[in-house]
Short mmCIF file of C-alpha atoms in Angstrom, two decimals:
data_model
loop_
_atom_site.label_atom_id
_atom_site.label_comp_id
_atom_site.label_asym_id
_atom_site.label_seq_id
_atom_site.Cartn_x
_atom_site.Cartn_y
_atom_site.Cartn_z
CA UNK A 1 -81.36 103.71 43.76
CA UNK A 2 -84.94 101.95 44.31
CA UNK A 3 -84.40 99.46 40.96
CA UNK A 4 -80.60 98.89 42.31
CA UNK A 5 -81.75 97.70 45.84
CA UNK A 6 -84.71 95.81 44.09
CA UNK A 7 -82.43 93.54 42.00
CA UNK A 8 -80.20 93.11 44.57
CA UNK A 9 -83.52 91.53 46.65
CA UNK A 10 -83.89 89.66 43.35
CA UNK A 11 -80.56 88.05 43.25
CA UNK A 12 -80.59 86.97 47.10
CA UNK A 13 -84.11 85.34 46.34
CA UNK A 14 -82.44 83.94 43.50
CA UNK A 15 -79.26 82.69 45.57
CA UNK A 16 -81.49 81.81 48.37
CA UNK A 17 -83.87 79.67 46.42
CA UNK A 18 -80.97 77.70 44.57
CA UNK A 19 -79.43 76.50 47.99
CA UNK A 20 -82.34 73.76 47.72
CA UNK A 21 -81.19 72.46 44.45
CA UNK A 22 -77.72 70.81 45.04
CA UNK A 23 -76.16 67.74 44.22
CA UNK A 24 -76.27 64.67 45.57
CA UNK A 25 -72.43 64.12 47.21
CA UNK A 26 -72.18 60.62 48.76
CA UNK A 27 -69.83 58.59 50.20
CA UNK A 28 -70.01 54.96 49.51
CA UNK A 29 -68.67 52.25 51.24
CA UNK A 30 -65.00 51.72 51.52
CA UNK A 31 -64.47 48.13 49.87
CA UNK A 32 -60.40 48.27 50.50
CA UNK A 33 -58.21 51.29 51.48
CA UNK A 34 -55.21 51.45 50.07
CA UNK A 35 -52.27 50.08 51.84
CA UNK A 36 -49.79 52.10 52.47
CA UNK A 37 -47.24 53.19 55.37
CA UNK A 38 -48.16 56.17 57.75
CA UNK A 39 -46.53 58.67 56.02
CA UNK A 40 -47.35 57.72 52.88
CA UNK A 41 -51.26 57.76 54.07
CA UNK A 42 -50.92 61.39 55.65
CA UNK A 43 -49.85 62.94 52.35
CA UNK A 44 -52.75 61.20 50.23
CA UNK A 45 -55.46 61.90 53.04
CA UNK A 46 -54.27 65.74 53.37
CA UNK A 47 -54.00 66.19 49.49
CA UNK A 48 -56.46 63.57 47.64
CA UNK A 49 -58.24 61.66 49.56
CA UNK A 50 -61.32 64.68 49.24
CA UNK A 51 -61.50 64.03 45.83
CA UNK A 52 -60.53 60.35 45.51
CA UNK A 53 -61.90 58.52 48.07
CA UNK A 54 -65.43 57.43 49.25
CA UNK A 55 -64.03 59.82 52.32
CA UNK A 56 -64.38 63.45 50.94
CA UNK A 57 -64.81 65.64 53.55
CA UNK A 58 -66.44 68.89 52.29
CA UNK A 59 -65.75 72.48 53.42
CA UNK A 60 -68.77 74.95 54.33
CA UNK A 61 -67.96 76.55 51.17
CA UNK A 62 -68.25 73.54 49.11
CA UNK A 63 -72.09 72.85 49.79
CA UNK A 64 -72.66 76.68 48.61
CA UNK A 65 -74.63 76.42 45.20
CA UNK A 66 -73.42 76.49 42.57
CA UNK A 67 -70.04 75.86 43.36
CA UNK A 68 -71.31 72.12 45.15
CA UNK A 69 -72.13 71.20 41.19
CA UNK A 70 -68.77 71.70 40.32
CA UNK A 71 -67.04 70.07 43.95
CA UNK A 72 -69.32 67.16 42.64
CA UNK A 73 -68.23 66.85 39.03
CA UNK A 74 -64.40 67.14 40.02
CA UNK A 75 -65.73 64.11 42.66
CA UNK A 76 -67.31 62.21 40.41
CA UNK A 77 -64.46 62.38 37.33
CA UNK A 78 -61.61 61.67 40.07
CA UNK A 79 -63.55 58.83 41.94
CA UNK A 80 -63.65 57.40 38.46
CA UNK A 81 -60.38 58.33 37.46
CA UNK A 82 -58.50 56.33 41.15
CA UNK A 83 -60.30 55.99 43.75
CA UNK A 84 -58.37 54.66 46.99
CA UNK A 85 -61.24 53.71 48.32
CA UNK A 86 -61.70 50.87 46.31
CA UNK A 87 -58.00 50.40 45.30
CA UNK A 88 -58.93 46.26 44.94
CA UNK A 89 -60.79 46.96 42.10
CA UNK A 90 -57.35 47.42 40.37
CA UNK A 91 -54.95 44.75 39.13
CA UNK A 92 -51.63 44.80 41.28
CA UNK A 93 -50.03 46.10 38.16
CA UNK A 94 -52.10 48.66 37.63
CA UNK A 95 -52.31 49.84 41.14
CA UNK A 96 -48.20 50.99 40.45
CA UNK A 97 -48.58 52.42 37.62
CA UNK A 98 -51.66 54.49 38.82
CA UNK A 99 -49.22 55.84 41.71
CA UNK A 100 -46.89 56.53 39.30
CA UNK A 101 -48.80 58.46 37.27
CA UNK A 102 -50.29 60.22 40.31
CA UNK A 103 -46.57 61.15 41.82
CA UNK A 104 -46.20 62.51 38.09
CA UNK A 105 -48.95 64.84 37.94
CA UNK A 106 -47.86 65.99 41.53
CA UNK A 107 -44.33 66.54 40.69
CA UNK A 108 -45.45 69.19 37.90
CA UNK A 109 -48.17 70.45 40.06
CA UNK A 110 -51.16 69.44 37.86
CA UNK A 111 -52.35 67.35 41.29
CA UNK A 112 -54.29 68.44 43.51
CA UNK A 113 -55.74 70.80 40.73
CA UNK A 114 -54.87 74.61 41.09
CA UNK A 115 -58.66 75.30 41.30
CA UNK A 116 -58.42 73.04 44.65
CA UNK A 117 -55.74 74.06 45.88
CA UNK A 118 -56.81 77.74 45.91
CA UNK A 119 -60.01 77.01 48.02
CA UNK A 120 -57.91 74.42 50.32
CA UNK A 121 -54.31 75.80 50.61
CA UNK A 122 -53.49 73.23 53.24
CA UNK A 123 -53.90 70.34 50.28
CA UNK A 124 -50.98 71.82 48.46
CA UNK A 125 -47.81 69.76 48.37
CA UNK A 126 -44.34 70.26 48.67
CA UNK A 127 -40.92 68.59 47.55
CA UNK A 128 -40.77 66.96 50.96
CA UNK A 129 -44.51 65.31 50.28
CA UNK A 130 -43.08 64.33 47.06
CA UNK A 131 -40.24 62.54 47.87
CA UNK A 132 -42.24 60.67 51.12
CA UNK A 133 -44.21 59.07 47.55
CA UNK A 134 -41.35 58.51 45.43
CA UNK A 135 -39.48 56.85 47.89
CA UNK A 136 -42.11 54.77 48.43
CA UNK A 137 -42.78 53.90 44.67
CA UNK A 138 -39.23 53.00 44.52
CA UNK A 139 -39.45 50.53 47.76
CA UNK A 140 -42.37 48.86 46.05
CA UNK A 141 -40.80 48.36 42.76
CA UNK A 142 -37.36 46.30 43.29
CA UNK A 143 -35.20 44.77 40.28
CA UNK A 144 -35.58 40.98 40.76
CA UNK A 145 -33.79 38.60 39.19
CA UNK A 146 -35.84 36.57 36.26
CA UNK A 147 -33.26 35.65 34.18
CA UNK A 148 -33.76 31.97 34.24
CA UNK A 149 -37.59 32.59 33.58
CA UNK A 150 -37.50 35.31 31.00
CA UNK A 151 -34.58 32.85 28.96
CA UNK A 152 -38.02 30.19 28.63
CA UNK A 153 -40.33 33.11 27.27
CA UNK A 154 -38.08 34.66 24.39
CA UNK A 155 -37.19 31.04 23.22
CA UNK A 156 -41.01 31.12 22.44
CA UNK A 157 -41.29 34.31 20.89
CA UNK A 158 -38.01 33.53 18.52
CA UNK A 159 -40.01 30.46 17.82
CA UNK A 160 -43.30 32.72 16.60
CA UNK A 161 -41.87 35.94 14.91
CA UNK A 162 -44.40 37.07 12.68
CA UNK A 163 -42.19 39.75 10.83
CA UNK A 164 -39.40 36.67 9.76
CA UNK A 165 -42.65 34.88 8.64
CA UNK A 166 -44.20 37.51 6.08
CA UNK A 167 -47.37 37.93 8.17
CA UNK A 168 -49.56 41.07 7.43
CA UNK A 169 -50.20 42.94 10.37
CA UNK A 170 -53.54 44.38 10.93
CA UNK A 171 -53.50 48.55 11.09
CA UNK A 172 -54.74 50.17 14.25
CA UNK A 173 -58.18 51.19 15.01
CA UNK A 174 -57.88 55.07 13.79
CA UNK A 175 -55.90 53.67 11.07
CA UNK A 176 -52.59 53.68 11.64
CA UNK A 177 -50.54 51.51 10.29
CA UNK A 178 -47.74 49.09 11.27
CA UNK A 179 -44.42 50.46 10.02
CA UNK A 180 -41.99 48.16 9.21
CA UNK A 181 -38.58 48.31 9.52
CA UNK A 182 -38.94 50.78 12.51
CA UNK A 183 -36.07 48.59 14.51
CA UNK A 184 -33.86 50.33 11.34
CA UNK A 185 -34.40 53.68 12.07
CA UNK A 186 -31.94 55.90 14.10
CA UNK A 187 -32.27 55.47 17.80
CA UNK A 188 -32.79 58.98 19.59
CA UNK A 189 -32.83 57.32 23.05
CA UNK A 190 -33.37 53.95 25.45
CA UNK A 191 -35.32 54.49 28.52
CA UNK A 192 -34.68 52.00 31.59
CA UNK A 193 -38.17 51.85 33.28
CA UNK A 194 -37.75 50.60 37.26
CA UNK A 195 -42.01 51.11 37.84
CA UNK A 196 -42.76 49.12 34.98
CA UNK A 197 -39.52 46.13 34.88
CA UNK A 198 -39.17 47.08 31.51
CA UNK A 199 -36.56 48.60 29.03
CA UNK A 200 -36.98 50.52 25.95
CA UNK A 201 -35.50 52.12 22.38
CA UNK A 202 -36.89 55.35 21.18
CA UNK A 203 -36.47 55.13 17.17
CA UNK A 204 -37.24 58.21 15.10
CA UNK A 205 -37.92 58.12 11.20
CA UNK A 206 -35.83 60.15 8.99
CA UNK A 207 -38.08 63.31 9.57
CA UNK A 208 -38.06 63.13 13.05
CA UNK A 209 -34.13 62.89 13.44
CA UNK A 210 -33.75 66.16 10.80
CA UNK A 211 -35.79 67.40 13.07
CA UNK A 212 -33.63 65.99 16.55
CA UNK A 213 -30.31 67.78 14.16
CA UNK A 214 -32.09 70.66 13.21
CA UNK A 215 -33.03 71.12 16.93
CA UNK A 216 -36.53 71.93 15.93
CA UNK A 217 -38.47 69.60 17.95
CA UNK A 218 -41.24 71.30 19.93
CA UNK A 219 -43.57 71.43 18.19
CA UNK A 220 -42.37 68.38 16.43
CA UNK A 221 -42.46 68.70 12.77
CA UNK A 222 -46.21 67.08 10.76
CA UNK A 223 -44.44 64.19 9.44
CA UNK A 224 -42.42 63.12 12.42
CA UNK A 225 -43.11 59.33 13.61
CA UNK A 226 -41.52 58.02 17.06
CA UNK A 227 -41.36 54.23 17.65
CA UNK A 228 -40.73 53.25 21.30
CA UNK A 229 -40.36 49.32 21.84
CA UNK A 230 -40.57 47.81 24.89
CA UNK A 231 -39.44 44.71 26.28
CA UNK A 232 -39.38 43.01 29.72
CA UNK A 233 -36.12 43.81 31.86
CA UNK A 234 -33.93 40.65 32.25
CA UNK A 235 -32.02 40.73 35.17
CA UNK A 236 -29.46 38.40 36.89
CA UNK A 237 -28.43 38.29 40.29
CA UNK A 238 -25.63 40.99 39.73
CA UNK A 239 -28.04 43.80 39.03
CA UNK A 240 -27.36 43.27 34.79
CA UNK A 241 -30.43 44.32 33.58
CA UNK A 242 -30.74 43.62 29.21
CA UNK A 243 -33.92 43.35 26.98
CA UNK A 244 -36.48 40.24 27.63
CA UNK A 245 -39.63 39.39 26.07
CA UNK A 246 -40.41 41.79 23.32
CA UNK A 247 -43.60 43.45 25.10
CA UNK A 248 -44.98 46.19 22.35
CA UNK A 249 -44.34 48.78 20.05
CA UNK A 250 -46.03 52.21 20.61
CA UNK A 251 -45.92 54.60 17.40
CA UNK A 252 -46.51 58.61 17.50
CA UNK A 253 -47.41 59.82 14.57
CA UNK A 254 -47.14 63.59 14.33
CA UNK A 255 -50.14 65.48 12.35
CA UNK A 256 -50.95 68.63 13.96
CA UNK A 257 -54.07 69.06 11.75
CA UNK A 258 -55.74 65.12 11.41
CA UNK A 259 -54.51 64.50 15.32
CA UNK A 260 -56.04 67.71 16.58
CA UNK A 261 -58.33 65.96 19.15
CA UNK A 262 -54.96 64.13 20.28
CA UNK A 263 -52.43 66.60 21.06
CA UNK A 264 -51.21 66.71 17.27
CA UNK A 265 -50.08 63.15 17.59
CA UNK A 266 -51.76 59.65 16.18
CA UNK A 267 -51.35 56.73 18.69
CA UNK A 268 -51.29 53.28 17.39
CA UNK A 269 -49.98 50.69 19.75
CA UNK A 270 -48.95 47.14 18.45
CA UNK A 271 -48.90 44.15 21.09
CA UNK A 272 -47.03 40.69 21.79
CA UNK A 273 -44.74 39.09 18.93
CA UNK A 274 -47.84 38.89 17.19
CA UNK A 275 -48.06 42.34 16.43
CA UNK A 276 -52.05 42.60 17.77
CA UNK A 277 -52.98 46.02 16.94
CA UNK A 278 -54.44 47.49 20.51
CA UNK A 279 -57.37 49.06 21.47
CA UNK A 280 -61.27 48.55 20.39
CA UNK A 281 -61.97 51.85 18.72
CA UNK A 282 -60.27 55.41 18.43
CA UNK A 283 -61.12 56.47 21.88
CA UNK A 284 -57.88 54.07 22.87
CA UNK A 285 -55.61 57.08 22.29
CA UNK A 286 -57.49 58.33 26.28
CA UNK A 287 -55.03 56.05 27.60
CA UNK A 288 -52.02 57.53 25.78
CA UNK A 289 -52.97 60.73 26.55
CA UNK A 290 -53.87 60.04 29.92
CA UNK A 291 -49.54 60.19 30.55
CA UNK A 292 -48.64 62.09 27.37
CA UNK A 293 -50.28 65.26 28.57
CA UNK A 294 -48.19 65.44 32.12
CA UNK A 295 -45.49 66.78 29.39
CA UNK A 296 -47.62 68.78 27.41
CA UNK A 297 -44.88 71.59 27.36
CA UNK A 298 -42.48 69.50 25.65
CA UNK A 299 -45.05 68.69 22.52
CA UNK A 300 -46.18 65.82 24.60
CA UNK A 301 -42.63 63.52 24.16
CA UNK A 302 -41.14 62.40 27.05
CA UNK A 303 -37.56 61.33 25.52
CA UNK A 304 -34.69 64.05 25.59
CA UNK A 305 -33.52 63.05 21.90
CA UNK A 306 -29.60 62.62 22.03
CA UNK A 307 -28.05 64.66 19.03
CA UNK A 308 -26.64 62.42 16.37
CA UNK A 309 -22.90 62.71 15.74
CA UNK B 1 -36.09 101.73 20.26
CA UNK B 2 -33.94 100.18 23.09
CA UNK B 3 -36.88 97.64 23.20
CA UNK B 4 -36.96 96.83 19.65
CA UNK B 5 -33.51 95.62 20.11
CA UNK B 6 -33.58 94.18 23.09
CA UNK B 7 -36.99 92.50 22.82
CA UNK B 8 -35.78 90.24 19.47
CA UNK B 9 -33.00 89.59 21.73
CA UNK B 10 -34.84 88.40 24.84
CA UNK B 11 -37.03 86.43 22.77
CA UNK B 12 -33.54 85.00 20.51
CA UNK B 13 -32.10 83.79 23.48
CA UNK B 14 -34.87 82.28 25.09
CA UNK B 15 -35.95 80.02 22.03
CA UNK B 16 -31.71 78.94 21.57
CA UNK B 17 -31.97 78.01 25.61
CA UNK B 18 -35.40 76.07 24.76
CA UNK B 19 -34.40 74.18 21.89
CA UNK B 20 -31.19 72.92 23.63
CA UNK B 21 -32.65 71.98 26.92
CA UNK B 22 -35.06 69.60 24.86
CA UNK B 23 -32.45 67.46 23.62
CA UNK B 24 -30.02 65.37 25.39
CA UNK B 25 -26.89 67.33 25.46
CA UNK B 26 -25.07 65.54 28.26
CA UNK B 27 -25.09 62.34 26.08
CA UNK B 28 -23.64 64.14 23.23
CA UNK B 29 -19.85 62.63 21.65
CA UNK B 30 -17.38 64.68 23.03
CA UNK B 31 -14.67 63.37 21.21
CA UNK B 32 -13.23 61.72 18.76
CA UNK B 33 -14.53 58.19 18.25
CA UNK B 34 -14.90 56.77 14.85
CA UNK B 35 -17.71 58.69 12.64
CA UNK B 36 -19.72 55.40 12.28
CA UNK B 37 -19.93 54.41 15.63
CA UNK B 38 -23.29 55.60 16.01
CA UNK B 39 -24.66 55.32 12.81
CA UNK B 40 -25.53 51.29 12.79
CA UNK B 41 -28.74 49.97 14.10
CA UNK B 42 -29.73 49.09 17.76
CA UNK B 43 -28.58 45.28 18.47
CA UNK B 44 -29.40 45.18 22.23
CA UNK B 45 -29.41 47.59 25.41
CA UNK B 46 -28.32 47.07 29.03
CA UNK B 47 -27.94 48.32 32.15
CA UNK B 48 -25.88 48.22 34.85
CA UNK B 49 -27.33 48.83 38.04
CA UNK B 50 -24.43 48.54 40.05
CA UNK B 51 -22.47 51.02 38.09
CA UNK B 52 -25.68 53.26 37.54
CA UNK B 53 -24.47 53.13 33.43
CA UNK B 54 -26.89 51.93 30.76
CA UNK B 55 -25.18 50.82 27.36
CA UNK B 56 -26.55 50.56 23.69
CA UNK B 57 -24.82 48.00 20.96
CA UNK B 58 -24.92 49.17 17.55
CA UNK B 59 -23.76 47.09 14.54
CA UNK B 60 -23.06 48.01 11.22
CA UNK B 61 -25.69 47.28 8.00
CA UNK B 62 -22.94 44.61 7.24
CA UNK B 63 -23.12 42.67 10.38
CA UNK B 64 -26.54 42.53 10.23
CA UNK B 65 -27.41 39.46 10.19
CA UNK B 66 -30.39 37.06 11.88
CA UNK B 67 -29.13 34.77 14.45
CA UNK B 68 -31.33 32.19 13.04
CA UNK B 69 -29.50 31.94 10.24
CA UNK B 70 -26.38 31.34 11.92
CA UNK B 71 -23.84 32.68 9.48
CA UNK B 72 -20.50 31.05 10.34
CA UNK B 73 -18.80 34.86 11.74
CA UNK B 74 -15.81 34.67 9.32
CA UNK B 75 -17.81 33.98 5.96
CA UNK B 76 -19.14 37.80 6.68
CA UNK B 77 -17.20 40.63 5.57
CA UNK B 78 -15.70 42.95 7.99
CA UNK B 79 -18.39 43.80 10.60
CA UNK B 80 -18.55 46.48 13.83
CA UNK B 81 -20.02 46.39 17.13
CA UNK B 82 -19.95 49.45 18.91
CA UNK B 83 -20.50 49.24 22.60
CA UNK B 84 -21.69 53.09 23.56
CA UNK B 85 -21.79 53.01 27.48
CA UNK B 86 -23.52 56.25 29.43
CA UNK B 87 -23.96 56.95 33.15
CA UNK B 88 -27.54 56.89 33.56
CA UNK B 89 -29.52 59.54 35.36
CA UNK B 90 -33.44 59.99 36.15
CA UNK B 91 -35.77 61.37 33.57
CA UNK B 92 -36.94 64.45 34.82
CA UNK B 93 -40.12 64.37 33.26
CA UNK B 94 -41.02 61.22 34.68
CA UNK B 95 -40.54 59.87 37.49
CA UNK B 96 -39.44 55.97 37.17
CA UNK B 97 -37.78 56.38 33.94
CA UNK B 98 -34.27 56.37 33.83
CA UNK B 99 -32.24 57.72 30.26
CA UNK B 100 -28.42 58.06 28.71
CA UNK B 101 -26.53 61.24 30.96
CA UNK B 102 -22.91 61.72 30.28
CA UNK B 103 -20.94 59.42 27.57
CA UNK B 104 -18.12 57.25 28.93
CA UNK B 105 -17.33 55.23 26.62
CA UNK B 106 -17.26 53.73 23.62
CA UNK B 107 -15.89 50.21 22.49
CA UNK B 108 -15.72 48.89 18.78
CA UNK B 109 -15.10 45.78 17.45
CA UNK B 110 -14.30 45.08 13.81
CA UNK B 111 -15.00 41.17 13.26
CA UNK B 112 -13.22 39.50 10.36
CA UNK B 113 -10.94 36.89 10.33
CA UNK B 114 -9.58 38.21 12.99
CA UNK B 115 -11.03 41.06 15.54
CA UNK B 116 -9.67 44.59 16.40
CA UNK B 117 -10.28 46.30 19.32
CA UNK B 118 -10.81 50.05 20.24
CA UNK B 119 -11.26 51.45 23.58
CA UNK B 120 -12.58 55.43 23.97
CA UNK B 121 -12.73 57.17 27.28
CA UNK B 122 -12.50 60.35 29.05
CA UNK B 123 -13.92 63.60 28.72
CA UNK B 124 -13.50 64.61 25.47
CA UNK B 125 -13.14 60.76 24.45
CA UNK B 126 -9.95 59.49 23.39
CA UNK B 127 -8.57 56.38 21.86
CA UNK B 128 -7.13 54.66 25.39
CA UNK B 129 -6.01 51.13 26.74
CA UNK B 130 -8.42 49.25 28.19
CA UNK B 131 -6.86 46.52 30.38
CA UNK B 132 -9.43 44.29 30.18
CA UNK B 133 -9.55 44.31 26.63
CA UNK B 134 -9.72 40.29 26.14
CA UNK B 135 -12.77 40.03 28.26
CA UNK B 136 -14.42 42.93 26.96
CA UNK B 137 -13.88 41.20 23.02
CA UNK B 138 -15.55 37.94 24.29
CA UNK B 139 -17.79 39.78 25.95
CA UNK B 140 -19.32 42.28 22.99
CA UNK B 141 -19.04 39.15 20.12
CA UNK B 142 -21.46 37.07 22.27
CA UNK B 143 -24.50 39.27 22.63
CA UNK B 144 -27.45 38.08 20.88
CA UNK B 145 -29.88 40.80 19.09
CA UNK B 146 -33.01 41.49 21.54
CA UNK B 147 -36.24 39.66 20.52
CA UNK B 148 -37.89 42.01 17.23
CA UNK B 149 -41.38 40.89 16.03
#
């Protein structure tokens, strides 16, 4: 009974004593908040701004050690990560698709993280919060007509088209290579992208459309290669949307053993007309993942594969 | 030994109810359009925002050709277009895409000398009149193949 009631003395010493280490939780200056409408604003503040934002308002309970080391670290990474804060360090461009991806992770309910929203129930969103965002995404990302401008840019690219020229194309940075003829293979899907004015074909190479007919395609099968193209959405006044500038060709390459680190798949991601391979060493594939892992349930593919005839 | 049974079964119909809601059912054929419609190579997409439909044009290995090469059209042999349109409908698992839903139609066009015209619609697709079938020719035979590196 004595040694019991000792090492519980021992362990509040202990608990006591660590409340003067802690980590040091700032808030720096705001350099621009983001600008949004009202409503818009309430949902982030309630349900992000604590973590992503120089605003973060602790609880008591997060400036109890050692659970302020971890309230830091999730800080720190999501400060890093978008911080709205300082939402004019980002491109225009990049600003949307950041949302985007945001709105994503909260439609799934991988934002605010579930270790968050435990300790802060009121931060939890709803469908109602959702849709206040996604109607707001959509507001900010109209069709406009470019027609006349895009015409000018793809008579310069069919000017300059490497592949009708016999150019080699460089392989990516972890190795993968260009493959050619990719436009040839069996189209499993387009994808009309309003957030990003684009429009896209998702080819699959003979191993990954046995797979599509064999309806065996999560886990997709070692072997398996997706090509999605992308090219700029030209539209006319009418609300005709059709493919533009060729923009890129992303290729998944599936290897559940060599692509271990990266969800199974290789990235490789080819630029321009030119065909630049992307990205200045392996780490690149951070990027892919950073979107490929909202569907992490569905082997990490966004396309629904239509079933060939 | 009710739950060896029923267990396998469980587990049976889960996986067929899996695999099915990872394809794209909804823009399966339904019908009976020609067995080669599908089988050519992408030529160019569209949408129509308007009509909330998104449409793919496939051609034939034959018709394959490069437009900078500009092949007079009746020193080819026979070629198809097939225009494959879809109502379009959000991805669910992303928000911004949108993808093929249901099929509503699909238009072919045999180039050679002369052109023939086919018009499927309906649910299951059948061979039907399409009333605007001159503009809809002109229309599919002047599409250019989107910009490939």
């Amino acid at each position: 009974m004595k040694k019991t009631f000792v090492i519980l003395i021992l362990i509040l010493l202990v608990f006591g004593a660590a409340q003067f280490v802690r980590p040091h939780i700032t808030n720096p200056p705001v350099t621009q908040e983001i600008p949004v409408p009202d409503s818009v604003m309430a949902v982030l503040k309630r349900s992000c701004f604590d973590c992503h934002s120089n605003q973060t308002r602790l609880k008591w309970f997060d400036k109890i050690t050692p659970a302020n080391f971890l309230v830091a670290s999730d800080v720190r990474a999501a400060r890093a990560a978008m911080n709205f804060s300082n939402w004019d360090s980002l491109q225009p461009s990049d600003q949307r698709s950041m949302l985007f991806l945001a709105v994503n992770e909260m439609r799934i309910r991988q934002m605010p993280l579930k270790s968050y929203r435990v300790m802060h129930p009121g931060a939890s969103l709803d469908s109602n919060d959702v849709a206040i965002l996604e109607n707001y995404l959509a507001a900010i990302s109209p069709r406009t007509p470019n027609d006349s401008i895009t015409a000018v840019g793809m008579a310069v690219q069919k000017a300059a088209r490497p592949g009708q020229q016999g150019v080699q194309v460089m392989p990516a940075v972890n190795g993968i290579r260009f493959f050619n003829g990719f436009d040839k293979w069996r189209a499993l899907s387009t994808a009309d992208r309003f957030e990003t004015f684009s429009v896209r074909v998702i080819y699959g190479n003979e191993i990954a459309v046995k797979a599509v007919e064999e309806k065996k395609i999560n886990p997709w099968p070692d072997g398996a290669v997706l090509a999605k193209s992308i090219w700029t959405a030209k539209t006319d006044t009418a609300g005709n949307i059709t493919t533009g500038e060729f923009v890129l060709v992303d290729f998944m390459v599936k290897n559940s053993v060599l692509y271990a680190s990266t969800f199974g798949w290789g990235f490789a991601r080819f630029k321009g007309i030119t065909l630049q391979p992307w990205g200045k060493d392996p780490s690149f594939a951070k990027f892919c993942m950073a979107c490929h892992q909202v569907v992490r349930s569905n082997d990490f593919v966004f396309t629904y594969p239509m079933t060939p005839k | 030994m009710r739950y060896k049974i029923i267990l396998p079964l469980t587990v049976l119909l889960f996986a067929c109810r899996q695999a099915t809601s990872e394809l794209n059912n909804a823009a399966e054929d339904n019908g009976s359009i020609p067995a080669h419609s599908l089988d050519g190579t992408v030529m160019n997409i569209f949408v129509n925002t308007k009509l909330n439909t998104t449409s793919t044009l496939y051609r034939n290995d034959i018709s394959r050709t490069d437009s900078a090469t500009d092949i007079d059209l009746d020193a080819r042999p026979a070629s198809m277009l097939t225009l494959v349109t879809w109502k379009q409908r959000p991805n669910p698992r992303w928000y911004g895409a949108n993808m093929p839903d249901s099929l509503l139609s699909v238009e072919t066009l045999r180039i050679h000398l002369d052109t023939f015209y086919e018009y499927y619609a309906g649910r299951p697709l059948k061979l039907a009149v399409n009333p605007d079938s001159t503009e809809r020719k002109i229309w599919i035979a002047r599409q250019e193949p989107m910009i490939l590196p």
